[in-house]
mmCIF file of C-alpha atoms in Angstrom:
data_model
loop_
_atom_site.group_PDB
_atom_site.id
_atom_site.type_symbol
_atom_site.label_atom_id
_atom_site.label_comp_id
_atom_site.label_asym_id
_atom_site.label_seq_id
_atom_site.Cartn_x
_atom_site.Cartn_y
_atom_site.Cartn_z
ATOM 1 C CA UNK A 1 -1.832 18.308 12.729
ATOM 2 C CA UNK A 2 -3.490 17.748 16.112
ATOM 3 C CA UNK A 3 -0.108 16.663 17.417
ATOM 4 C CA UNK A 4 1.403 20.026 16.495
ATOM 5 C CA UNK A 5 -1.630 22.102 17.519
ATOM 6 C CA UNK A 6 -2.573 20.495 20.815
ATOM 7 C CA UNK A 7 0.579 18.969 22.287
ATOM 8 C CA UNK A 8 2.147 22.403 23.006
ATOM 9 C CA UNK A 9 -0.883 23.026 25.249
ATOM 10 C CA UNK A 10 -0.116 19.984 27.388
ATOM 11 C CA UNK A 11 1.266 22.196 30.162
ATOM 12 C CA UNK A 12 -2.286 23.561 30.604
ATOM 13 C CA UNK A 13 -4.134 20.279 30.137
ATOM 14 C CA UNK A 14 -2.126 17.238 31.163
ATOM 15 C CA UNK A 15 -4.464 14.936 29.236
ATOM 16 C CA UNK A 16 -2.868 16.189 26.022
ATOM 17 C CA UNK A 17 0.415 14.561 27.047
ATOM 18 C CA UNK A 18 -0.854 11.346 25.445
ATOM 19 C CA UNK A 19 -0.199 12.940 22.045
ATOM 20 C CA UNK A 20 3.520 12.621 22.612
ATOM 21 C CA UNK A 21 3.250 8.828 22.439
ATOM 22 C CA UNK A 22 3.228 7.277 18.957
ATOM 23 C CA UNK A 23 1.290 4.312 20.352
ATOM 24 C CA UNK A 24 -1.674 6.547 21.251
ATOM 25 C CA UNK A 25 -1.617 8.338 17.919
ATOM 26 C CA UNK A 26 -1.394 5.026 16.068
ATOM 27 C CA UNK A 27 -4.604 3.793 17.689
ATOM 28 C CA UNK A 28 -6.308 7.172 17.236
ATOM 29 C CA UNK A 29 -5.450 7.281 13.522
ATOM 30 C CA UNK A 30 -6.853 3.806 12.943
ATOM 31 C CA UNK A 31 -10.104 4.580 14.745
ATOM 32 C CA UNK A 32 -10.477 7.919 12.970
ATOM 33 C CA UNK A 33 -9.971 6.406 9.515
ATOM 34 C CA UNK A 34 -12.376 3.586 10.331
ATOM 35 C CA UNK A 35 -15.137 5.887 11.595
ATOM 36 C CA UNK A 36 -14.736 8.221 8.616
ATOM 37 C CA UNK A 37 -14.974 5.326 6.180
ATOM 38 C CA UNK A 38 -18.021 3.804 7.857
ATOM 39 C CA UNK A 39 -19.894 7.112 8.096
ATOM 40 C CA UNK A 40 -19.059 8.413 4.629
ATOM 41 C CA UNK A 41 -19.416 5.049 2.872
ATOM 42 C CA UNK A 42 -23.202 5.116 2.300
ATOM 43 C CA UNK A 43 -23.087 8.744 1.138
ATOM 44 C CA UNK A 44 -20.250 7.998 -1.283
ATOM 45 C CA UNK A 45 -21.861 4.843 -2.669
ATOM 46 C CA UNK A 46 -25.204 6.552 -3.232
ATOM 47 C CA UNK A 47 -23.506 9.474 -4.943
ATOM 48 C CA UNK A 48 -21.600 7.150 -7.271
ATOM 49 C CA UNK A 49 -24.839 5.317 -8.041
ATOM 50 C CA UNK A 50 -26.690 8.543 -8.874
ATOM 51 C CA UNK A 51 -23.842 9.695 -11.119
ATOM 52 C CA UNK A 52 -23.717 6.200 -12.673
ATOM 53 C CA UNK A 53 -20.011 5.889 -11.934
ATOM 54 C CA UNK A 54 -20.116 2.131 -12.025
ATOM 55 C CA UNK A 55 -17.802 -0.659 -13.126
ATOM 56 C CA UNK A 56 -17.683 -0.982 -16.915
ATOM 57 C CA UNK A 57 -14.534 -3.024 -17.485
ATOM 58 C CA UNK A 58 -16.048 -6.520 -17.189
ATOM 59 C CA UNK A 59 -14.087 -8.834 -19.491
ATOM 60 C CA UNK A 60 -15.993 -10.796 -22.126
ATOM 61 C CA UNK A 61 -14.343 -14.060 -21.046
ATOM 62 C CA UNK A 62 -14.994 -13.461 -17.357
ATOM 63 C CA UNK A 63 -17.076 -15.967 -15.349
ATOM 64 C CA UNK A 64 -20.834 -15.386 -15.627
ATOM 65 C CA UNK A 65 -21.069 -14.308 -11.983
ATOM 66 C CA UNK A 66 -18.996 -11.218 -12.785
ATOM 67 C CA UNK A 67 -21.279 -10.031 -15.557
ATOM 68 C CA UNK A 68 -23.952 -9.405 -12.923
ATOM 69 C CA UNK A 69 -21.598 -6.923 -11.236
ATOM 70 C CA UNK A 70 -21.578 -4.490 -14.151
ATOM 71 C CA UNK A 71 -22.739 -1.092 -12.953
ATOM 72 C CA UNK A 72 -21.679 -1.590 -9.332
ATOM 73 C CA UNK A 73 -20.401 1.770 -8.006
ATOM 74 C CA UNK A 74 -16.637 2.024 -8.430
ATOM 75 C CA UNK A 75 -13.800 4.356 -7.421
ATOM 76 C CA UNK A 76 -14.335 3.475 -3.747
ATOM 77 C CA UNK A 77 -10.595 3.817 -3.336
ATOM 78 C CA UNK A 78 -11.137 7.577 -3.249
ATOM 79 C CA UNK A 79 -12.973 7.095 0.049
ATOM 80 C CA UNK A 80 -10.099 4.995 1.379
ATOM 81 C CA UNK A 81 -7.546 7.627 0.392
ATOM 82 C CA UNK A 82 -9.561 10.446 1.943
ATOM 83 C CA UNK A 83 -9.825 8.550 5.238
ATOM 84 C CA UNK A 84 -6.124 7.637 5.222
ATOM 85 C CA UNK A 85 -5.001 11.166 4.384
ATOM 86 C CA UNK A 86 -7.198 12.850 7.008
ATOM 87 C CA UNK A 87 -6.239 10.428 9.787
ATOM 88 C CA UNK A 88 -2.534 10.603 8.939
ATOM 89 C CA UNK A 89 -2.481 14.399 8.737
ATOM 90 C CA UNK A 90 -4.351 14.673 12.038
ATOM 91 C CA UNK A 91 -2.208 12.349 14.125
ATOM 92 C CA UNK A 92 1.222 11.934 12.511
ATOM 93 C CA UNK A 93 4.274 14.053 13.224
ATOM 94 C CA UNK A 94 4.270 16.154 10.063
ATOM 95 C CA UNK A 95 7.952 16.988 10.432
ATOM 96 C CA UNK A 96 8.722 13.318 9.723
ATOM 97 C CA UNK A 97 9.946 12.889 6.150
ATOM 98 C CA UNK A 98 9.093 9.170 6.077
ATOM 99 C CA UNK A 99 5.420 9.910 6.700
ATOM 100 C CA UNK A 100 5.343 12.443 3.883
ATOM 101 C CA UNK A 101 7.122 10.058 1.501
ATOM 102 C CA UNK A 102 4.650 7.234 2.134
ATOM 103 C CA UNK A 103 1.611 9.506 1.999
ATOM 104 C CA UNK A 104 2.658 11.384 -1.146
ATOM 105 C CA UNK A 105 3.405 8.207 -3.110
ATOM 106 C CA UNK A 106 0.049 6.794 -2.026
ATOM 107 C CA UNK A 107 -1.812 9.930 -3.101
ATOM 108 C CA UNK A 108 0.236 10.230 -6.297
ATOM 109 C CA UNK A 109 -0.581 6.678 -7.319
ATOM 110 C CA UNK A 110 -4.173 7.362 -6.324
ATOM 111 C CA UNK A 111 -4.234 10.261 -8.792
ATOM 112 C CA UNK A 112 -2.935 7.948 -11.534
ATOM 113 C CA UNK A 113 -5.583 5.372 -10.676
ATOM 114 C CA UNK A 114 -8.290 8.036 -10.560
ATOM 115 C CA UNK A 115 -7.353 9.164 -14.068
ATOM 116 C CA UNK A 116 -7.469 5.558 -15.260
ATOM 117 C CA UNK A 117 -10.882 4.969 -13.670
ATOM 118 C CA UNK A 118 -12.274 8.243 -14.976
ATOM 119 C CA UNK A 119 -11.278 7.421 -18.545
ATOM 120 C CA UNK A 120 -12.879 3.980 -18.259
ATOM 121 C CA UNK A 121 -16.128 5.377 -16.879
ATOM 122 C CA UNK A 122 -16.412 8.453 -19.085
ATOM 123 C CA UNK A 123 -15.601 6.560 -22.297
ATOM 124 C CA UNK A 124 -17.474 3.350 -21.379
ATOM 125 C CA UNK A 125 -15.496 0.108 -21.807
ATOM 126 C CA UNK A 126 -12.313 2.070 -22.477
ATOM 127 C CA UNK A 127 -9.021 0.507 -21.484
ATOM 128 C CA UNK A 128 -8.333 3.660 -19.517
ATOM 129 C CA UNK A 129 -4.908 5.219 -19.258
ATOM 130 C CA UNK A 130 -2.404 3.699 -21.694
ATOM 131 C CA UNK A 131 -0.040 1.235 -20.043
ATOM 132 C CA UNK A 132 3.145 3.079 -21.032
ATOM 133 C CA UNK A 133 1.805 6.410 -19.786
ATOM 134 C CA UNK A 134 0.767 4.806 -16.523
ATOM 135 C CA UNK A 135 4.217 3.270 -16.049
ATOM 136 C CA UNK A 136 5.999 6.560 -16.771
ATOM 137 C CA UNK A 137 3.810 8.366 -14.247
ATOM 138 C CA UNK A 138 4.421 5.670 -11.630
ATOM 139 C CA UNK A 139 8.183 5.993 -12.068
ATOM 140 C CA UNK A 140 7.984 9.780 -11.978
ATOM 141 C CA UNK A 141 6.025 9.861 -8.716
ATOM 142 C CA UNK A 142 8.551 7.679 -6.875
ATOM 143 C CA UNK A 143 11.574 9.557 -8.222
ATOM 144 C CA UNK A 144 10.126 12.979 -7.373
ATOM 145 C CA UNK A 145 9.119 11.895 -3.865
ATOM 146 C CA UNK A 146 12.528 10.311 -3.289
ATOM 147 C CA UNK A 147 14.424 13.485 -4.137
ATOM 148 C CA UNK A 148 11.892 15.750 -2.420
ATOM 149 C CA UNK A 149 11.491 13.842 0.852
ATOM 150 C CA UNK A 150 14.244 11.276 1.261
ATOM 151 C CA UNK A 151 17.428 13.039 0.182
ATOM 152 C CA UNK A 152 19.567 15.741 1.742
ATOM 153 C CA UNK A 153 20.087 18.829 -0.396
ATOM 154 C CA UNK A 154 22.250 21.563 1.135
ATOM 155 C CA UNK A 155 22.878 25.109 0.056
ATOM 156 C CA UNK A 156 26.525 25.897 -0.849
ATOM 157 C CA UNK A 157 27.193 29.328 -2.347
ATOM 158 C CA UNK A 158 30.708 28.338 -3.343
ATOM 159 C CA UNK A 159 29.480 25.725 -5.800
ATOM 160 C CA UNK A 160 28.440 26.454 -9.352
ATOM 161 C CA UNK A 161 25.020 25.044 -8.520
ATOM 162 C CA UNK A 162 23.886 26.337 -5.117
ATOM 163 C CA UNK A 163 21.897 23.248 -4.148
ATOM 164 C CA UNK A 164 24.174 20.228 -3.780
ATOM 165 C CA UNK A 165 23.032 16.652 -3.190
ATOM 166 C CA UNK A 166 24.620 15.316 -0.012
ATOM 167 C CA UNK A 167 23.016 11.951 0.650
ATOM 168 C CA UNK A 168 19.954 9.792 1.206
ATOM 169 C CA UNK A 169 17.888 9.412 4.362
ATOM 170 C CA UNK A 170 17.087 5.875 3.255
ATOM 171 C CA UNK A 171 19.634 3.178 4.045
ATOM 172 C CA UNK A 172 20.982 1.986 0.694
ATOM 173 C CA UNK A 173 21.805 -1.477 2.071
ATOM 174 C CA UNK A 174 19.482 -4.435 1.541
ATOM 175 C CA UNK A 175 19.009 -7.642 3.516
ATOM 176 C CA UNK A 176 17.430 -11.017 2.839
ATOM 177 C CA UNK A 177 14.856 -12.808 5.002
ATOM 178 C CA UNK A 178 16.360 -15.435 7.321
ATOM 179 C CA UNK A 179 19.898 -14.311 6.340
ATOM 180 C CA UNK A 180 22.005 -12.418 8.935
ATOM 181 C CA UNK A 181 23.150 -8.975 7.783
ATOM 182 C CA UNK A 182 26.772 -9.939 8.461
ATOM 183 C CA UNK A 183 26.455 -12.471 5.632
ATOM 184 C CA UNK A 184 24.396 -10.457 3.149
ATOM 185 C CA UNK A 185 24.076 -6.692 3.450
ATOM 186 C CA UNK A 186 25.283 -5.062 0.205
ATOM 187 C CA UNK A 187 25.214 -1.321 -0.384
ATOM 188 C CA UNK A 188 23.420 -0.755 -3.695
ATOM 189 C CA UNK A 189 24.556 2.850 -3.935
ATOM 190 C CA UNK A 190 23.169 4.616 -6.998
ATOM 191 C CA UNK A 191 21.358 1.399 -7.978
ATOM 192 C CA UNK A 192 19.078 1.665 -4.970
ATOM 193 C CA UNK A 193 16.757 4.225 -6.553
ATOM 194 C CA UNK A 194 15.870 2.021 -9.559
ATOM 195 C CA UNK A 195 15.500 -0.891 -7.143
ATOM 196 C CA UNK A 196 13.169 1.209 -5.008
ATOM 197 C CA UNK A 197 11.140 2.211 -8.062
ATOM 198 C CA UNK A 198 10.807 -1.453 -9.039
ATOM 199 C CA UNK A 199 9.613 -2.511 -5.570
ATOM 200 C CA UNK A 200 6.964 0.209 -5.390
ATOM 201 C CA UNK A 201 5.660 -0.242 -8.941
ATOM 202 C CA UNK A 202 5.658 -4.038 -8.702
ATOM 203 C CA UNK A 203 3.690 -3.955 -5.452
ATOM 204 C CA UNK A 204 1.240 -1.394 -6.804
ATOM 205 C CA UNK A 205 0.500 -3.323 -9.982
ATOM 206 C CA UNK A 206 0.318 -6.620 -8.084
ATOM 207 C CA UNK A 207 -2.422 -5.273 -5.812
ATOM 208 C CA UNK A 208 -4.177 -3.945 -8.905
ATOM 209 C CA UNK A 209 -4.166 -7.408 -10.509
ATOM 210 C CA UNK A 210 -5.475 -8.990 -7.312
ATOM 211 C CA UNK A 211 -8.480 -6.681 -7.142
ATOM 212 C CA UNK A 212 -10.778 -8.976 -9.102
ATOM 213 C CA UNK A 213 -13.101 -10.425 -6.453
ATOM 214 C CA UNK A 214 -15.134 -8.774 -3.712
ATOM 215 C CA UNK A 215 -12.789 -8.107 -0.805
ATOM 216 C CA UNK A 216 -9.917 -10.092 -2.283
ATOM 217 C CA UNK A 217 -7.421 -7.217 -2.469
ATOM 218 C CA UNK A 218 -8.428 -5.255 0.619
ATOM 219 C CA UNK A 219 -8.118 -8.285 2.930
ATOM 220 C CA UNK A 220 -4.388 -8.921 2.344
ATOM 221 C CA UNK A 221 -3.858 -5.145 2.274
ATOM 222 C CA UNK A 222 -5.222 -4.906 5.820
ATOM 223 C CA UNK A 223 -2.952 -7.770 6.895
ATOM 224 C CA UNK A 224 0.071 -6.102 5.269
ATOM 225 C CA UNK A 225 -0.738 -2.754 6.883
ATOM 226 C CA UNK A 226 -0.816 -4.322 10.346
ATOM 227 C CA UNK A 227 2.422 -6.189 9.652
ATOM 228 C CA UNK A 228 4.201 -3.028 8.523
ATOM 229 C CA UNK A 229 2.787 -1.225 11.557
ATOM 230 C CA UNK A 230 4.601 -3.730 13.758
ATOM 231 C CA UNK A 231 7.786 -3.610 11.670
ATOM 232 C CA UNK A 232 7.938 0.186 11.588
ATOM 233 C CA UNK A 233 7.338 0.458 15.321
ATOM 234 C CA UNK A 234 10.064 -2.082 16.026
ATOM 235 C CA UNK A 235 12.488 -0.302 13.691
ATOM 236 C CA UNK A 236 12.103 3.127 15.266
ATOM 237 C CA UNK A 237 10.678 2.935 18.768
ATOM 238 C CA UNK A 238 12.576 2.987 22.038
ATOM 239 C CA UNK A 239 10.811 2.088 25.281
ATOM 240 C CA UNK A 240 12.437 3.479 28.426
ATOM 241 C CA UNK A 241 15.723 3.634 26.550
ATOM 242 C CA UNK A 242 15.355 0.052 25.319
ATOM 243 C CA UNK A 243 15.673 -0.320 21.545
ATOM 244 C CA UNK A 244 13.459 -2.982 20.020
ATOM 245 C CA UNK A 245 15.493 -2.852 16.810
ATOM 246 C CA UNK A 246 18.717 -3.601 18.645
ATOM 247 C CA UNK A 247 17.118 -6.510 20.501
ATOM 248 C CA UNK A 248 15.764 -8.059 17.295
ATOM 249 C CA UNK A 249 18.917 -7.157 15.357
ATOM 250 C CA UNK A 250 17.095 -5.266 12.652
ATOM 251 C CA UNK A 251 18.190 -1.918 11.191
ATOM 252 C CA UNK A 252 17.421 0.952 13.553
ATOM 253 C CA UNK A 253 15.583 3.686 11.651
ATOM 254 C CA UNK A 254 15.025 6.836 13.724
ATOM 255 C CA UNK A 255 11.536 8.169 13.132
ATOM 256 C CA UNK A 256 10.203 4.982 11.538
ATOM 257 C CA UNK A 257 7.721 4.508 14.381
ATOM 258 C CA UNK A 258 5.705 7.418 12.963
ATOM 259 C CA UNK A 259 4.947 5.250 9.936
ATOM 260 C CA UNK A 260 2.790 3.228 12.308
ATOM 261 C CA UNK A 261 0.287 6.097 12.200
ATOM 262 C CA UNK A 262 0.113 5.827 8.411
ATOM 263 C CA UNK A 263 -0.234 2.026 8.530
ATOM 264 C CA UNK A 264 -2.930 2.227 11.182
ATOM 265 C CA UNK A 265 -4.850 4.676 9.001
ATOM 266 C CA UNK A 266 -4.689 2.200 6.097
ATOM 267 C CA UNK A 267 -5.885 -0.548 8.434
ATOM 268 C CA UNK A 268 -8.833 1.500 9.697
ATOM 269 C CA UNK A 269 -9.846 2.766 6.264
ATOM 270 C CA UNK A 270 -9.431 -0.742 4.853
ATOM 271 C CA UNK A 271 -11.687 -2.337 7.468
ATOM 272 C CA UNK A 272 -14.328 0.332 6.864
ATOM 273 C CA UNK A 273 -14.134 -0.227 3.108
ATOM 274 C CA UNK A 274 -14.381 -3.990 3.576
ATOM 275 C CA UNK A 275 -17.710 -3.417 5.332
ATOM 276 C CA UNK A 276 -19.107 -2.298 1.970
ATOM 277 C CA UNK A 277 -16.828 -4.313 -0.311
ATOM 278 C CA UNK A 278 -17.459 -7.730 1.206
ATOM 279 C CA UNK A 279 -19.348 -10.220 -0.967
ATOM 280 C CA UNK A 280 -21.638 -9.214 -2.594
ATOM 281 C CA UNK A 281 -19.892 -5.862 -2.924
ATOM 282 C CA UNK A 282 -21.782 -2.574 -2.777
ATOM 283 C CA UNK A 283 -18.749 -0.731 -4.139
ATOM 284 C CA UNK A 284 -15.433 -1.529 -5.838
ATOM 285 C CA UNK A 285 -12.201 0.255 -4.986
ATOM 286 C CA UNK A 286 -11.151 0.745 -8.619
ATOM 287 C CA UNK A 287 -7.639 1.569 -9.751
ATOM 288 C CA UNK A 288 -7.693 4.699 -7.604
ATOM 289 C CA UNK A 289 -7.650 2.369 -4.603
ATOM 290 C CA UNK A 290 -5.604 -0.615 -5.744
ATOM 291 C CA UNK A 291 -2.745 1.358 -7.311
ATOM 292 C CA UNK A 292 -2.598 3.731 -4.341
ATOM 293 C CA UNK A 293 -2.670 1.066 -1.636
ATOM 294 C CA UNK A 294 -0.096 -1.006 -3.501
ATOM 295 C CA UNK A 295 2.137 2.032 -3.840
ATOM 296 C CA UNK A 296 1.811 2.752 -0.136
ATOM 297 C CA UNK A 297 2.676 -0.830 0.808
ATOM 298 C CA UNK A 298 5.643 -0.757 -1.560
ATOM 299 C CA UNK A 299 6.932 2.395 0.119
ATOM 300 C CA UNK A 300 6.517 0.771 3.527
ATOM 301 C CA UNK A 301 8.680 -2.130 2.354
ATOM 302 C CA UNK A 302 11.365 0.347 1.314
ATOM 303 C CA UNK A 303 11.187 2.650 4.329
ATOM 304 C CA UNK A 304 11.271 -0.198 6.870
ATOM 305 C CA UNK A 305 14.062 -1.993 4.963
ATOM 306 C CA UNK A 306 11.979 -5.076 4.236
ATOM 307 C CA UNK A 307 12.162 -4.986 0.461
ATOM 308 C CA UNK A 308 12.764 -8.724 0.044
ATOM 309 C CA UNK A 309 10.732 -9.782 3.076
ATOM 310 C CA UNK A 310 7.776 -8.040 1.456
ATOM 311 C CA UNK A 311 7.881 -10.703 -1.264
ATOM 312 C CA UNK A 312 6.868 -13.175 1.458
ATOM 313 C CA UNK A 313 4.362 -10.841 3.077
ATOM 314 C CA UNK A 314 2.790 -10.040 -0.291
ATOM 315 C CA UNK A 315 2.810 -13.642 -1.451
ATOM 316 C CA UNK A 316 -0.845 -13.490 -2.508
ATOM 317 C CA UNK A 317 -0.218 -10.420 -4.653
ATOM 318 C CA UNK A 318 2.961 -12.001 -6.033
ATOM 319 C CA UNK A 319 1.188 -15.237 -6.937
ATOM 320 C CA UNK A 320 -1.529 -13.348 -8.798
ATOM 321 C CA UNK A 321 1.103 -11.434 -10.775
ATOM 322 C CA UNK A 322 3.207 -14.484 -11.591
ATOM 323 C CA UNK A 323 0.112 -16.340 -12.786
ATOM 324 C CA UNK A 324 -0.544 -13.586 -15.333
ATOM 325 C CA UNK A 325 3.088 -13.529 -16.480
ATOM 326 C CA UNK A 326 3.190 -17.313 -16.889
ATOM 327 C CA UNK A 327 -0.145 -17.351 -18.707
ATOM 328 C CA UNK A 328 0.954 -14.722 -21.223
ATOM 329 C CA UNK A 329 4.379 -16.336 -21.716
ATOM 330 C CA UNK A 330 2.922 -19.809 -22.228
ATOM 331 C CA UNK A 331 0.275 -18.651 -24.686
ATOM 332 C CA UNK A 332 2.742 -16.624 -26.744
ATOM 333 C CA UNK A 333 5.385 -19.370 -26.886
ATOM 334 C CA UNK A 334 3.290 -22.555 -27.076
ATOM 335 C CA UNK A 335 -0.223 -21.383 -27.877
ATOM 336 C CA UNK A 336 -1.463 -23.122 -24.721
ATOM 337 C CA UNK A 337 -2.713 -21.745 -21.410
ATOM 338 C CA UNK A 338 -1.401 -22.951 -18.066
ATOM 339 C CA UNK A 339 -4.484 -21.775 -16.181
ATOM 340 C CA UNK A 340 -8.094 -21.726 -17.261
ATOM 341 C CA UNK A 341 -7.947 -17.971 -16.757
ATOM 342 C CA UNK A 342 -5.552 -15.481 -15.183
ATOM 343 C CA UNK A 343 -5.107 -13.962 -12.644
ATOM 344 C CA UNK A 344 -5.269 -17.209 -10.737
ATOM 345 C CA UNK A 345 -8.360 -16.357 -8.676
ATOM 346 C CA UNK A 346 -10.382 -16.627 -11.906
ATOM 347 C CA UNK A 347 -8.845 -20.067 -12.489
ATOM 348 C CA UNK A 348 -10.373 -21.290 -9.242
ATOM 349 C CA UNK A 349 -13.702 -19.690 -10.118
ATOM 350 C CA UNK A 350 -13.820 -21.639 -13.371
ATOM 351 C CA UNK A 351 -12.970 -24.796 -11.419
ATOM 352 C CA UNK A 352 -16.215 -24.303 -9.530
ATOM 353 C CA UNK A 353 -15.023 -22.684 -6.314
ATOM 354 C CA UNK A 354 -17.506 -20.217 -4.854
ATOM 355 C CA UNK A 355 -16.243 -16.641 -4.779
ATOM 356 C CA UNK A 356 -16.434 -16.289 -0.958
ATOM 357 C CA UNK A 357 -14.421 -19.512 -0.535
ATOM 358 C CA UNK A 358 -11.620 -18.202 -2.779
ATOM 359 C CA UNK A 359 -11.553 -14.872 -0.972
ATOM 360 C CA UNK A 360 -11.437 -16.271 2.562
ATOM 361 C CA UNK A 361 -8.798 -18.862 1.677
ATOM 362 C CA UNK A 362 -6.601 -16.179 0.122
ATOM 363 C CA UNK A 363 -7.046 -14.129 3.305
ATOM 364 C CA UNK A 364 -5.947 -17.108 5.402
ATOM 365 C CA UNK A 365 -2.880 -17.579 3.222
ATOM 366 C CA UNK A 366 -2.113 -13.872 3.601
ATOM 367 C CA UNK A 367 -2.184 -14.142 7.406
ATOM 368 C CA UNK A 368 0.089 -17.191 7.313
ATOM 369 C CA UNK A 369 2.582 -15.400 5.056
ATOM 370 C CA UNK A 370 2.542 -12.362 7.345
ATOM 371 C CA UNK A 371 3.511 -14.582 10.280
ATOM 372 C CA UNK A 372 6.331 -16.107 8.230
ATOM 373 C CA UNK A 373 7.554 -12.625 7.291
ATOM 374 C CA UNK A 374 7.558 -11.567 10.951
ATOM 375 C CA UNK A 375 9.328 -14.791 11.896
ATOM 376 C CA UNK A 376 12.041 -14.064 9.339
ATOM 377 C CA UNK A 377 12.904 -10.859 11.210
ATOM 378 C CA UNK A 378 13.677 -12.682 14.448
ATOM 379 C CA UNK A 379 15.521 -15.540 12.741
ATOM 380 C CA UNK A 380 17.660 -13.097 10.796
#
């Protein structure tokens, strides 16, 4: 918004010329989101405490340390989303369809998570939104955003239906980490949309499963946001006519550099939230935060053409999800559990690991996986 309002005035005030550079707006968005989160955090937490909007979904079989957390203010993800949305709308180029796609999916998934949290809080110990309803809504959000923001519809009066689908603004090819595109670069065609839906939903639900310890989910989310910031900038930016994408032999995506503003906003809002969510947490993000942030990261994987590389980057989220799947499968087929408790972070708790130790070690693993994911781009 500021980009569109103030940059045209640059001829009167040369200082405003900095708004033309994505790099400046990326930094500004991150700082804005961070300051908003830090300033509004205490107000939000106190309001949630007064309204008694606290965590109620503590499992009966959870470690004893978690039972003490009952009543901790929840739905902190709403603060994250507000900071991300404001910073993105202020500093991003709002004519960029990629920015709108990422932001709308994030907010749409946030609305789903908010509904889930609200049902849990208002009905006390409720399971929230039914799983099937949640899944249908998640699919619907991605499909609607895809056709609204990422496809080309043109008006043709000679056709029976005036609006005719022409094509997609998203490259329908996929690549594998460490594998050159000349070896593996298939065009999925009409199958890409279901693939895209799967990536976004899987990432969203994986982040949701990871959000079980103080700061455990937001830490890797911050790391992922910074990684996607770098990947989006590389994919779309040109410096003095020099294309970073061409140099690194990654798909060139015009306009992708604007996604750096969105990623920076997630980074800033995430750091601010971590200030209050670090152990012992003063607030939980709730489903409104975990589903939304996961959806946003899933969209970044799609929009930067790193769908499979994101499996490396999101290795912590993936491990948490796989541990749940294996636990359920093993118990249903053999009657035995592989882990003491799933997701796997609870397994380590029951083994006697202190909560801060689990969190920090998962953060370290997340940083290592991010470096591997970045390395895979160059070695491709």
